[in-house]
PDB file of C-alpha atoms and ligand atoms in Angstrom:
ATOM      1  CA  UNK A   1     -88.039 -57.524 212.957  1.00  0.00           C
ATOM      2  CA  UNK A   2     -84.654 -57.582 210.905  1.00  0.00           C
ATOM      3  CA  UNK A   3     -82.047 -59.825 212.428  1.00  0.00           C
ATOM      4  CA  UNK A   4     -79.801 -56.908 212.985  1.00  0.00           C
ATOM      5  CA  UNK A   5     -82.247 -55.555 215.230  1.00  0.00           C
ATOM      6  CA  UNK A   6     -82.490 -59.824 217.370  1.00  0.00           C
ATOM      7  CA  UNK A   7     -78.860 -59.325 217.237  1.00  0.00           C
ATOM      8  CA  UNK A   8     -78.626 -55.898 218.983  1.00  0.00           C
ATOM      9  CA  UNK A   9     -81.112 -56.576 221.409  1.00  0.00           C
ATOM     10  CA  UNK A  10     -79.651 -59.557 222.513  1.00  0.00           C
ATOM     11  CA  UNK A  11     -76.575 -57.964 222.988  1.00  0.00           C
ATOM     12  CA  UNK A  12     -77.874 -55.325 224.792  1.00  0.00           C
ATOM     13  CA  UNK A  13     -80.401 -57.855 226.612  1.00  0.00           C
ATOM     14  CA  UNK A  14     -77.645 -60.509 227.991  1.00  0.00           C
ATOM     15  CA  UNK A  15     -75.428 -57.491 229.772  1.00  0.00           C
ATOM     16  CA  UNK A  16     -77.998 -56.306 230.979  1.00  0.00           C
ATOM     17  CA  UNK A  17     -78.969 -59.534 232.537  1.00  0.00           C
ATOM     18  CA  UNK A  18     -75.037 -61.371 232.735  1.00  0.00           C
ATOM     19  CA  UNK A  19     -72.508 -59.695 231.279  1.00  0.00           C
ATOM     20  CA  UNK A  20     -72.404 -56.985 234.085  1.00  0.00           C
ATOM     21  CA  UNK A  21     -74.405 -58.358 236.457  1.00  0.00           C
ATOM     22  CA  UNK A  22     -71.783 -58.158 239.693  1.00  0.00           C
ATOM     23  CA  UNK A  23     -70.379 -61.998 241.194  1.00  0.00           C
ATOM     24  CA  UNK A  24     -68.276 -60.780 243.341  1.00  0.00           C
ATOM     25  CA  UNK A  25     -67.227 -57.301 244.989  1.00  0.00           C
ATOM     26  CA  UNK A  26     -66.403 -55.396 241.997  1.00  0.00           C
ATOM     27  CA  UNK A  27     -66.614 -58.375 239.420  1.00  0.00           C
ATOM     28  CA  UNK A  28     -68.483 -58.169 237.565  1.00  0.00           C
ATOM     29  CA  UNK A  29     -69.515 -62.252 235.341  1.00  0.00           C
ATOM     30  CA  UNK A  30     -68.021 -60.962 231.929  1.00  0.00           C
ATOM     31  CA  UNK A  31     -64.475 -60.095 233.982  1.00  0.00           C
ATOM     32  CA  UNK A  32     -65.149 -64.026 232.984  1.00  0.00           C
ATOM     33  CA  UNK A  33     -63.545 -63.261 229.809  1.00  0.00           C
ATOM     34  CA  UNK A  34     -60.486 -61.676 231.180  1.00  0.00           C
ATOM     35  CA  UNK A  35     -56.926 -63.460 233.470  1.00  0.00           C
ATOM     36  CA  UNK A  36     -57.131 -61.660 237.110  1.00  0.00           C
ATOM     37  CA  UNK A  37     -54.764 -64.046 239.027  1.00  0.00           C
ATOM     38  CA  UNK A  38     -52.176 -62.051 240.531  1.00  0.00           C
ATOM     39  CA  UNK A  39     -49.160 -63.862 238.071  1.00  0.00           C
ATOM     40  CA  UNK A  40     -50.870 -62.443 235.144  1.00  0.00           C
ATOM     41  CA  UNK A  41     -51.859 -59.095 236.277  1.00  0.00           C
ATOM     42  CA  UNK A  42     -48.327 -57.267 236.082  1.00  0.00           C
ATOM     43  CA  UNK A  43     -48.261 -58.198 231.827  1.00  0.00           C
ATOM     44  CA  UNK A  44     -52.483 -57.051 231.292  1.00  0.00           C
ATOM     45  CA  UNK A  45     -52.020 -53.787 233.151  1.00  0.00           C
ATOM     46  CA  UNK A  46     -49.276 -52.976 230.792  1.00  0.00           C
ATOM     47  CA  UNK A  47     -51.235 -54.415 227.695  1.00  0.00           C
ATOM     48  CA  UNK A  48     -54.169 -51.603 229.799  1.00  0.00           C
ATOM     49  CA  UNK A  49     -52.084 -48.589 229.918  1.00  0.00           C
ATOM     50  CA  UNK A  50     -50.471 -49.492 226.068  1.00  0.00           C
ATOM     51  CA  UNK A  51     -53.570 -47.900 224.614  1.00  0.00           C
ATOM     52  CA  UNK A  52     -53.109 -44.485 225.650  1.00  0.00           C
ATOM     53  CA  UNK A  53     -49.744 -44.400 224.231  1.00  0.00           C
ATOM     54  CA  UNK A  54     -51.353 -43.581 221.031  1.00  0.00           C
ATOM     55  CA  UNK A  55     -53.939 -41.344 222.588  1.00  0.00           C
ATOM     56  CA  UNK A  56     -54.332 -37.633 222.599  1.00  0.00           C
ATOM     57  CA  UNK A  57     -53.415 -37.193 226.344  1.00  0.00           C
ATOM     58  CA  UNK A  58     -55.302 -33.830 226.098  1.00  0.00           C
ATOM     59  CA  UNK A  59     -58.664 -32.389 224.563  1.00  0.00           C
ATOM     60  CA  UNK A  60     -62.351 -31.725 225.758  1.00  0.00           C
ATOM     61  CA  UNK A  61     -64.708 -34.521 225.046  1.00  0.00           C
ATOM     62  CA  UNK A  62     -63.787 -38.294 224.725  1.00  0.00           C
ATOM     63  CA  UNK A  63     -65.733 -40.794 223.456  1.00  0.00           C
ATOM     64  CA  UNK A  64     -65.687 -45.042 224.483  1.00  0.00           C
ATOM     65  CA  UNK A  65     -68.031 -45.919 222.811  1.00  0.00           C
ATOM     66  CA  UNK A  66     -69.524 -49.447 224.476  1.00  0.00           C
ATOM     67  CA  UNK A  67     -68.196 -48.492 227.355  1.00  0.00           C
ATOM     68  CA  UNK A  68     -69.145 -50.800 229.662  1.00  0.00           C
ATOM     69  CA  UNK A  69     -69.455 -50.135 233.474  1.00  0.00           C
ATOM     70  CA  UNK A  70     -65.291 -48.466 232.604  1.00  0.00           C
ATOM     71  CA  UNK A  71     -64.648 -52.219 234.714  1.00  0.00           C
ATOM     72  CA  UNK A  72     -60.994 -52.078 234.702  1.00  0.00           C
ATOM     73  CA  UNK A  73     -59.293 -48.782 236.385  1.00  0.00           C
ATOM     74  CA  UNK A  74     -56.255 -48.262 233.512  1.00  0.00           C
ATOM     75  CA  UNK A  75     -59.633 -47.148 231.224  1.00  0.00           C
ATOM     76  CA  UNK A  76     -59.891 -43.773 233.568  1.00  0.00           C
ATOM     77  CA  UNK A  77     -55.836 -42.846 232.479  1.00  0.00           C
ATOM     78  CA  UNK A  78     -57.219 -42.661 229.313  1.00  0.00           C
ATOM     79  CA  UNK A  79     -59.096 -40.351 229.739  1.00  0.00           C
ATOM     80  CA  UNK A  80     -57.267 -37.949 232.618  1.00  0.00           C
ATOM     81  CA  UNK A  81     -56.484 -34.978 230.637  1.00  0.00           C
ATOM     82  CA  UNK A  82     -60.251 -34.688 228.787  1.00  0.00           C
ATOM     83  CA  UNK A  83     -62.523 -31.783 230.142  1.00  0.00           C
ATOM     84  CA  UNK A  84     -65.700 -34.843 229.777  1.00  0.00           C
ATOM     85  CA  UNK A  85     -65.596 -38.499 228.751  1.00  0.00           C
ATOM     86  CA  UNK A  86     -68.414 -40.324 226.662  1.00  0.00           C
ATOM     87  CA  UNK A  87     -69.831 -43.119 227.524  1.00  0.00           C
ATOM     88  CA  UNK A  88     -71.656 -44.538 225.207  1.00  0.00           C
ATOM     89  CA  UNK A  89     -73.122 -47.702 225.121  1.00  0.00           C
ATOM     90  CA  UNK A  90     -76.640 -49.962 224.113  1.00  0.00           C
ATOM     91  CA  UNK A  91     -76.545 -52.024 227.665  1.00  0.00           C
ATOM     92  CA  UNK A  92     -78.619 -49.466 230.033  1.00  0.00           C
ATOM     93  CA  UNK A  93     -77.581 -51.252 233.083  1.00  0.00           C
ATOM     94  CA  UNK A  94     -73.581 -51.385 231.908  1.00  0.00           C
ATOM     95  CA  UNK A  95     -73.914 -46.590 231.382  1.00  0.00           C
ATOM     96  CA  UNK A  96     -75.842 -47.327 234.881  1.00  0.00           C
ATOM     97  CA  UNK A  97     -72.868 -48.975 236.291  1.00  0.00           C
ATOM     98  CA  UNK A  98     -70.462 -46.587 235.418  1.00  0.00           C
ATOM     99  CA  UNK A  99     -71.687 -43.694 236.455  1.00  0.00           C
ATOM    100  CA  UNK A 100     -71.493 -45.058 240.116  1.00  0.00           C
ATOM    101  CA  UNK A 101     -67.884 -45.690 239.242  1.00  0.00           C
ATOM    102  CA  UNK A 102     -66.547 -41.977 237.968  1.00  0.00           C
ATOM    103  CA  UNK A 103     -70.069 -39.711 238.907  1.00  0.00           C
ATOM    104  CA  UNK A 104     -71.291 -36.962 237.190  1.00  0.00           C
ATOM    105  CA  UNK A 105     -68.216 -35.122 237.731  1.00  0.00           C
ATOM    106  CA  UNK A 106     -64.810 -36.279 238.966  1.00  0.00           C
ATOM    107  CA  UNK A 107     -61.229 -35.551 239.837  1.00  0.00           C
ATOM    108  CA  UNK A 108     -61.136 -36.864 234.971  1.00  0.00           C
ATOM    109  CA  UNK A 109     -63.778 -33.755 234.135  1.00  0.00           C
ATOM    110  CA  UNK A 110     -67.202 -35.044 233.975  1.00  0.00           C
ATOM    111  CA  UNK A 111     -68.883 -37.656 233.025  1.00  0.00           C
ATOM    112  CA  UNK A 112     -71.330 -38.170 231.246  1.00  0.00           C
ATOM    113  CA  UNK A 113     -74.194 -41.142 229.951  1.00  0.00           C
ATOM    114  CA  UNK A 114     -75.482 -41.994 226.589  1.00  0.00           C
ATOM    115  CA  UNK A 115     -77.973 -44.420 225.587  1.00  0.00           C
ATOM    116  CA  UNK A 116     -75.664 -45.206 222.027  1.00  0.00           C
ATOM    117  CA  UNK A 117     -75.174 -47.783 218.966  1.00  0.00           C
ATOM    118  CA  UNK A 118     -71.881 -47.589 217.861  1.00  0.00           C
ATOM    119  CA  UNK A 119     -72.399 -47.823 214.272  1.00  0.00           C
ATOM    120  CA  UNK A 120     -74.654 -45.383 214.495  1.00  0.00           C
ATOM    121  CA  UNK A 121     -73.990 -41.921 217.170  1.00  0.00           C
ATOM    122  CA  UNK A 122     -75.646 -39.588 217.642  1.00  0.00           C
ATOM    123  CA  UNK A 123     -72.934 -37.065 217.768  1.00  0.00           C
ATOM    124  CA  UNK A 124     -71.546 -34.871 214.994  1.00  0.00           C
ATOM    125  CA  UNK A 125     -68.785 -35.167 212.936  1.00  0.00           C
ATOM    126  CA  UNK A 126     -65.288 -33.495 215.216  1.00  0.00           C
ATOM    127  CA  UNK A 127     -67.342 -34.164 218.555  1.00  0.00           C
ATOM    128  CA  UNK A 128     -64.538 -36.209 219.880  1.00  0.00           C
ATOM    129  CA  UNK A 129     -60.236 -35.627 220.999  1.00  0.00           C
ATOM    130  CA  UNK A 130     -59.342 -38.692 221.874  1.00  0.00           C
ATOM    131  CA  UNK A 131     -61.882 -41.919 221.059  1.00  0.00           C
ATOM    132  CA  UNK A 132     -62.044 -45.101 221.614  1.00  0.00           C
ATOM    133  CA  UNK A 133     -64.128 -48.521 221.040  1.00  0.00           C
ATOM    134  CA  UNK A 134     -62.855 -51.546 223.589  1.00  0.00           C
ATOM    135  CA  UNK A 135     -64.399 -55.280 222.696  1.00  0.00           C
ATOM    136  CA  UNK A 136     -67.054 -54.246 221.195  1.00  0.00           C
ATOM    137  CA  UNK A 137     -67.290 -54.464 217.516  1.00  0.00           C
ATOM    138  CA  UNK A 138     -67.933 -57.746 217.235  1.00  0.00           C
ATOM    139  CA  UNK A 139     -71.420 -57.952 219.092  1.00  0.00           C
ATOM    140  CA  UNK A 140     -72.930 -55.874 216.391  1.00  0.00           C
ATOM    141  CA  UNK A 141     -73.997 -58.284 213.001  1.00  0.00           C
ATOM    142  CA  UNK A 142     -71.711 -58.746 211.036  1.00  0.00           C
ATOM    143  CA  UNK A 143     -73.003 -56.021 208.232  1.00  0.00           C
ATOM    144  CA  UNK A 144     -72.415 -53.446 210.054  1.00  0.00           C
ATOM    145  CA  UNK A 145     -68.992 -53.463 211.334  1.00  0.00           C
ATOM    146  CA  UNK A 146     -67.391 -51.360 209.098  1.00  0.00           C
ATOM    147  CA  UNK A 147     -70.255 -48.363 209.336  1.00  0.00           C
ATOM    148  CA  UNK A 148     -69.143 -48.839 212.984  1.00  0.00           C
ATOM    149  CA  UNK A 149     -65.123 -48.040 211.987  1.00  0.00           C
ATOM    150  CA  UNK A 150     -66.497 -45.064 209.809  1.00  0.00           C
ATOM    151  CA  UNK A 151     -68.436 -43.264 212.644  1.00  0.00           C
ATOM    152  CA  UNK A 152     -65.483 -43.300 215.471  1.00  0.00           C
ATOM    153  CA  UNK A 153     -64.053 -41.834 212.244  1.00  0.00           C
ATOM    154  CA  UNK A 154     -66.762 -39.390 211.573  1.00  0.00           C
ATOM    155  CA  UNK A 155     -66.810 -38.420 215.754  1.00  0.00           C
ATOM    156  CA  UNK A 156     -63.186 -37.275 215.510  1.00  0.00           C
ATOM    157  CA  UNK A 157     -61.752 -34.569 214.954  1.00  0.00           C
ATOM    158  CA  UNK A 158     -58.978 -33.689 213.099  1.00  0.00           C
ATOM    159  CA  UNK A 159     -55.590 -34.647 213.209  1.00  0.00           C
ATOM    160  CA  UNK A 160     -56.637 -36.895 217.158  1.00  0.00           C
ATOM    161  CA  UNK A 161     -56.415 -40.983 217.407  1.00  0.00           C
ATOM    162  CA  UNK A 162     -59.322 -43.439 217.734  1.00  0.00           C
ATOM    163  CA  UNK A 163     -58.093 -47.164 219.244  1.00  0.00           C
ATOM    164  CA  UNK A 164     -60.175 -50.089 218.618  1.00  0.00           C
ATOM    165  CA  UNK A 165     -59.111 -53.077 220.301  1.00  0.00           C
ATOM    166  CA  UNK A 166     -61.382 -56.387 218.968  1.00  0.00           C
ATOM    167  CA  UNK A 167     -59.851 -60.247 218.995  1.00  0.00           C
ATOM    168  CA  UNK A 168     -59.206 -61.560 215.128  1.00  0.00           C
ATOM    169  CA  UNK A 169     -61.033 -64.406 214.287  1.00  0.00           C
ATOM    170  CA  UNK A 170     -57.713 -67.047 214.957  1.00  0.00           C
ATOM    171  CA  UNK A 171     -54.097 -66.207 215.857  1.00  0.00           C
ATOM    172  CA  UNK A 172     -51.138 -67.985 213.260  1.00  0.00           C
ATOM    173  CA  UNK A 173     -49.352 -67.960 217.446  1.00  0.00           C
ATOM    174  CA  UNK A 174     -51.979 -68.971 219.323  1.00  0.00           C
ATOM    175  CA  UNK A 175     -52.411 -71.813 217.346  1.00  0.00           C
ATOM    176  CA  UNK A 176     -48.981 -73.165 217.310  1.00  0.00           C
ATOM    177  CA  UNK A 177     -49.590 -72.987 221.333  1.00  0.00           C
ATOM    178  CA  UNK A 178     -53.066 -74.634 221.495  1.00  0.00           C
ATOM    179  CA  UNK A 179     -53.016 -77.265 218.995  1.00  0.00           C
ATOM    180  CA  UNK A 180     -51.535 -79.723 221.592  1.00  0.00           C
ATOM    181  CA  UNK A 181     -54.699 -78.020 224.305  1.00  0.00           C
ATOM    182  CA  UNK A 182     -57.574 -79.658 221.701  1.00  0.00           C
ATOM    183  CA  UNK A 183     -55.455 -83.170 220.833  1.00  0.00           C
ATOM    184  CA  UNK A 184     -55.719 -83.089 224.368  1.00  0.00           C
ATOM    185  CA  UNK A 185     -59.811 -82.257 224.435  1.00  0.00           C
ATOM    186  CA  UNK A 186     -60.612 -84.856 221.468  1.00  0.00           C
ATOM    187  CA  UNK A 187     -58.457 -87.441 223.194  1.00  0.00           C
ATOM    188  CA  UNK A 188     -60.467 -86.249 227.061  1.00  0.00           C
ATOM    189  CA  UNK A 189     -63.599 -86.802 224.769  1.00  0.00           C
ATOM    190  CA  UNK A 190     -63.019 -90.908 223.424  1.00  0.00           C
ATOM    191  CA  UNK A 191     -61.746 -91.962 226.582  1.00  0.00           C
ATOM    192  CA  UNK A 192     -65.243 -90.367 228.143  1.00  0.00           C
ATOM    193  CA  UNK A 193     -67.056 -91.642 225.432  1.00  0.00           C
ATOM    194  CA  UNK A 194     -65.074 -94.880 225.745  1.00  0.00           C
ATOM    195  CA  UNK A 195     -66.173 -95.100 229.356  1.00  0.00           C
ATOM    196  CA  UNK A 196     -69.684 -94.019 229.099  1.00  0.00           C
ATOM    197  CA  UNK A 197     -69.310 -90.736 231.499  1.00  0.00           C
ATOM    198  CA  UNK A 198     -70.598 -88.645 228.522  1.00  0.00           C
ATOM    199  CA  UNK A 199     -73.353 -88.941 226.132  1.00  0.00           C
ATOM    200  CA  UNK A 200     -71.768 -88.043 222.493  1.00  0.00           C
ATOM    201  CA  UNK A 201     -73.192 -85.041 222.212  1.00  0.00           C
ATOM    202  CA  UNK A 202     -71.722 -81.619 222.517  1.00  0.00           C
ATOM    203  CA  UNK A 203     -71.954 -80.716 226.113  1.00  0.00           C
ATOM    204  CA  UNK A 204     -73.568 -77.500 227.212  1.00  0.00           C
ATOM    205  CA  UNK A 205     -71.689 -74.559 228.610  1.00  0.00           C
ATOM    206  CA  UNK A 206     -71.362 -74.546 232.085  1.00  0.00           C
ATOM    207  CA  UNK A 207     -73.108 -71.872 234.469  1.00  0.00           C
ATOM    208  CA  UNK A 208     -71.234 -69.101 234.308  1.00  0.00           C
ATOM    209  CA  UNK A 209     -70.214 -69.525 230.578  1.00  0.00           C
ATOM    210  CA  UNK A 210     -72.702 -68.721 229.206  1.00  0.00           C
ATOM    211  CA  UNK A 211     -71.924 -65.621 225.992  1.00  0.00           C
ATOM    212  CA  UNK A 212     -73.246 -63.688 223.721  1.00  0.00           C
ATOM    213  CA  UNK A 213     -73.653 -62.926 220.370  1.00  0.00           C
ATOM    214  CA  UNK A 214     -70.017 -62.484 218.898  1.00  0.00           C
ATOM    215  CA  UNK A 215     -67.896 -62.312 215.140  1.00  0.00           C
ATOM    216  CA  UNK A 216     -64.268 -61.558 214.562  1.00  0.00           C
ATOM    217  CA  UNK A 217     -62.370 -60.534 210.949  1.00  0.00           C
ATOM    218  CA  UNK A 218     -58.789 -60.838 210.195  1.00  0.00           C
ATOM    219  CA  UNK A 219     -56.495 -58.546 208.769  1.00  0.00           C
ATOM    220  CA  UNK A 220     -57.290 -58.331 205.155  1.00  0.00           C
ATOM    221  CA  UNK A 221     -61.005 -58.028 206.359  1.00  0.00           C
ATOM    222  CA  UNK A 222     -60.072 -55.333 207.699  1.00  0.00           C
ATOM    223  CA  UNK A 223     -57.578 -54.019 205.571  1.00  0.00           C
ATOM    224  CA  UNK A 224     -60.306 -54.837 201.933  1.00  0.00           C
ATOM    225  CA  UNK A 225     -63.282 -53.484 204.348  1.00  0.00           C
ATOM    226  CA  UNK A 226     -61.798 -50.813 206.000  1.00  0.00           C
ATOM    227  CA  UNK A 227     -58.007 -49.722 205.369  1.00  0.00           C
ATOM    228  CA  UNK A 228     -58.500 -48.012 202.085  1.00  0.00           C
ATOM    229  CA  UNK A 229     -61.400 -45.905 202.992  1.00  0.00           C
ATOM    230  CA  UNK A 230     -60.137 -44.604 206.411  1.00  0.00           C
ATOM    231  CA  UNK A 231     -56.148 -45.210 207.322  1.00  0.00           C
ATOM    232  CA  UNK A 232     -55.201 -46.944 209.973  1.00  0.00           C
ATOM    233  CA  UNK A 233     -52.560 -49.046 211.336  1.00  0.00           C
ATOM    234  CA  UNK A 234     -52.322 -52.113 213.582  1.00  0.00           C
ATOM    235  CA  UNK A 235     -50.390 -52.514 216.755  1.00  0.00           C
ATOM    236  CA  UNK A 236     -50.723 -55.474 219.112  1.00  0.00           C
ATOM    237  CA  UNK A 237     -52.881 -54.780 222.692  1.00  0.00           C
ATOM    238  CA  UNK A 238     -52.475 -59.098 223.996  1.00  0.00           C
ATOM    239  CA  UNK A 239     -51.173 -60.839 221.608  1.00  0.00           C
ATOM    240  CA  UNK A 240     -52.038 -64.462 223.777  1.00  0.00           C
ATOM    241  CA  UNK A 241     -55.856 -65.334 225.099  1.00  0.00           C
ATOM    242  CA  UNK A 242     -56.665 -65.693 227.948  1.00  0.00           C
ATOM    243  CA  UNK A 243     -57.203 -69.770 227.680  1.00  0.00           C
ATOM    244  CA  UNK A 244     -53.200 -69.605 226.934  1.00  0.00           C
ATOM    245  CA  UNK A 245     -52.301 -67.667 229.894  1.00  0.00           C
ATOM    246  CA  UNK A 246     -54.680 -69.793 232.357  1.00  0.00           C
ATOM    247  CA  UNK A 247     -52.401 -72.935 230.995  1.00  0.00           C
ATOM    248  CA  UNK A 248     -49.063 -72.029 230.367  1.00  0.00           C
ATOM    249  CA  UNK A 249     -48.849 -68.529 232.393  1.00  0.00           C
ATOM    250  CA  UNK A 250     -48.075 -70.687 236.396  1.00  0.00           C
ATOM    251  CA  UNK A 251     -46.581 -68.780 239.059  1.00  0.00           C
ATOM    252  CA  UNK A 252     -44.461 -72.107 239.947  1.00  0.00           C
ATOM    253  CA  UNK A 253     -43.571 -72.173 236.238  1.00  0.00           C
ATOM    254  CA  UNK A 254     -42.191 -68.109 236.165  1.00  0.00           C
ATOM    255  CA  UNK A 255     -45.016 -67.801 234.887  1.00  0.00           C
ATOM    256  CA  UNK A 256     -44.465 -63.968 235.183  1.00  0.00           C
ATOM    257  CA  UNK A 257     -40.925 -64.348 233.612  1.00  0.00           C
ATOM    258  CA  UNK A 258     -42.668 -65.535 230.408  1.00  0.00           C
ATOM    259  CA  UNK A 259     -44.825 -62.998 230.202  1.00  0.00           C
ATOM    260  CA  UNK A 260     -42.502 -59.947 230.526  1.00  0.00           C
ATOM    261  CA  UNK A 261     -40.862 -61.467 227.693  1.00  0.00           C
ATOM    262  CA  UNK A 262     -43.714 -62.172 226.010  1.00  0.00           C
ATOM    263  CA  UNK A 263     -43.813 -57.984 226.393  1.00  0.00           C
ATOM    264  CA  UNK A 264     -41.117 -57.640 225.673  1.00  0.00           C
ATOM    265  CA  UNK A 265     -41.661 -59.053 221.607  1.00  0.00           C
ATOM    266  CA  UNK A 266     -44.705 -57.422 221.471  1.00  0.00           C
ATOM    267  CA  UNK A 267     -42.845 -54.364 222.316  1.00  0.00           C
ATOM    268  CA  UNK A 268     -40.030 -54.891 219.842  1.00  0.00           C
ATOM    269  CA  UNK A 269     -42.939 -55.959 217.051  1.00  0.00           C
ATOM    270  CA  UNK A 270     -46.201 -54.249 217.725  1.00  0.00           C
ATOM    271  CA  UNK A 271     -47.167 -54.522 213.971  1.00  0.00           C
ATOM    272  CA  UNK A 272     -46.149 -58.652 213.380  1.00  0.00           C
ATOM    273  CA  UNK A 273     -47.454 -59.780 217.265  1.00  0.00           C
ATOM    274  CA  UNK A 274     -50.446 -56.886 216.599  1.00  0.00           C
ATOM    275  CA  UNK A 275     -51.197 -59.251 213.065  1.00  0.00           C
ATOM    276  CA  UNK A 276     -50.567 -62.745 213.997  1.00  0.00           C
ATOM    277  CA  UNK A 277     -51.207 -62.468 217.339  1.00  0.00           C
ATOM    278  CA  UNK A 278     -54.741 -62.578 218.976  1.00  0.00           C
ATOM    279  CA  UNK A 279     -55.823 -59.136 220.120  1.00  0.00           C
ATOM    280  CA  UNK A 280     -54.484 -56.411 217.314  1.00  0.00           C
ATOM    281  CA  UNK A 281     -54.516 -52.760 218.935  1.00  0.00           C
ATOM    282  CA  UNK A 282     -56.372 -51.099 215.441  1.00  0.00           C
ATOM    283  CA  UNK A 283     -55.345 -46.871 215.503  1.00  0.00           C
ATOM    284  CA  UNK A 284     -57.411 -44.667 213.456  1.00  0.00           C
ATOM    285  CA  UNK A 285     -55.794 -41.378 213.118  1.00  0.00           C
ATOM    286  CA  UNK A 286     -57.960 -38.344 211.072  1.00  0.00           C
ATOM    287  CA  UNK A 287     -56.516 -37.284 208.225  1.00  0.00           C
ATOM    288  CA  UNK A 288     -56.403 -33.496 207.175  1.00  0.00           C
ATOM    289  CA  UNK A 289     -57.441 -36.075 203.503  1.00  0.00           C
ATOM    290  CA  UNK A 290     -61.781 -34.876 202.895  1.00  0.00           C
ATOM    291  CA  UNK A 291     -63.344 -37.578 201.992  1.00  0.00           C
ATOM    292  CA  UNK A 292     -67.378 -38.483 202.231  1.00  0.00           C
ATOM    293  CA  UNK A 293     -66.269 -40.175 205.449  1.00  0.00           C
ATOM    294  CA  UNK A 294     -65.673 -37.560 207.136  1.00  0.00           C
ATOM    295  CA  UNK A 295     -68.785 -35.249 207.445  1.00  0.00           C
TER     296      UNK A 295
HETATM  297  C1  SAM B   1     -66.956 -56.512 226.086  1.00  0.00           C
HETATM  298  S1  SAM B   1     -67.964 -55.088 226.332  1.00  0.00           S
HETATM  299  C2  SAM B   1     -66.534 -54.514 226.562  1.00  0.00           C
HETATM  300  C3  SAM B   1     -67.487 -53.358 227.677  1.00  0.00           C
HETATM  301  C4  SAM B   1     -65.753 -52.172 227.886  1.00  0.00           C
HETATM  302  N1  SAM B   1     -65.412 -52.232 226.889  1.00  0.00           N
HETATM  303  C5  SAM B   1     -64.836 -53.726 228.374  1.00  0.00           C
HETATM  304  O1  SAM B   1     -63.380 -53.428 227.818  1.00  0.00           O
HETATM  305  O2  SAM B   1     -64.730 -53.553 229.586  1.00  0.00           O
HETATM  306  C6  SAM B   1     -68.440 -54.896 225.476  1.00  0.00           C
HETATM  307  C7  SAM B   1     -70.046 -53.769 225.098  1.00  0.00           C
HETATM  308  O3  SAM B   1     -70.117 -53.978 224.752  1.00  0.00           O
HETATM  309  C8  SAM B   1     -71.504 -52.879 224.337  1.00  0.00           C
HETATM  310  N2  SAM B   1     -72.326 -53.257 222.684  1.00  0.00           N
HETATM  311  C9  SAM B   1     -71.757 -53.818 223.047  1.00  0.00           C
HETATM  312  N3  SAM B   1     -73.109 -53.651 221.356  1.00  0.00           N
HETATM  313  C10 SAM B   1     -73.528 -52.105 220.674  1.00  0.00           C
HETATM  314  C11 SAM B   1     -73.727 -51.562 220.013  1.00  0.00           C
HETATM  315  N4  SAM B   1     -74.169 -51.666 218.564  1.00  0.00           N
HETATM  316  N5  SAM B   1     -73.286 -50.416 220.313  1.00  0.00           N
HETATM  317  C12 SAM B   1     -73.237 -49.895 221.458  1.00  0.00           C
HETATM  318  N6  SAM B   1     -72.446 -50.914 222.559  1.00  0.00           N
HETATM  319  C13 SAM B   1     -72.776 -51.883 221.866  1.00  0.00           C
HETATM  320  C14 SAM B   1     -72.195 -54.006 225.204  1.00  0.00           C
HETATM  321  O4  SAM B   1     -73.813 -53.619 225.892  1.00  0.00           O
HETATM  322  C15 SAM B   1     -70.893 -54.241 226.040  1.00  0.00           C
HETATM  323  O5  SAM B   1     -71.169 -52.660 226.926  1.00  0.00           O
END
């Protein structure tokens, strides 16, 4: 068995057995990676809506590659004007949950559910008028990230758009804010060691904090490995991490106001915030040029 296969099996098992298990009403374990507090709701909602702006509003088939269970209501809006939404995922539990959520046919058209690997999509070229792949490519074995982008591009119809959201491995904007947190953490660790409350070794994760294989890149990697083969543009999806939100955004400290200012900056400087913030929104537009990846 190759290590690539092992990675995929581990990821699939994680989502089947942990990530897509409900821990509350309509809330999956995976939502621990999101800030669901009321103070952040408006900002998070607006960031989700951003994705729809870059997609063609109508079409025949819409692909959600690595769909999960379509966990946030805003996700449904992206395919509202399409005849069918195809959810593709390696996790069968994700697809069962997605099917329960939207059914085979609903006001958004037909729901179709396919167990598939985003790096080897079982669809013909030009099949989809709209494509999203959100927070998925980072779970693939590193050698397959480029292939996954090319696959999304391959199945996209002529002059249509695909949106990929994935975190960067690091962010200069986030570094400014997380530095004091890191120092604080180190200091606390030292104090605890001194009073012998914990051992010198690494502490084990708390229950509910388990995760799976993730590997991320930076903008240089994306431009070099993918941007030289297919046209892409980097915008911002969300510039800050959940950790940032939980620490710095508090309702009693003008958190909502702070996030409105941040959102304004993201809208004003989408390329800068996309490249230097934590989560870029990557737009692929199928151009008229025919290269070896198109067919
Ligand atoms: C972090 S979740 C994101 C789900 C959804 N896109 C969202 O934003 O809520 C990652 C999803 O990608 C799926 N996934 C991981 N590797 C995959 C692969 N190679 N092909 C297809 N789906 C994959 C997982 O099963 C999981 O459902």
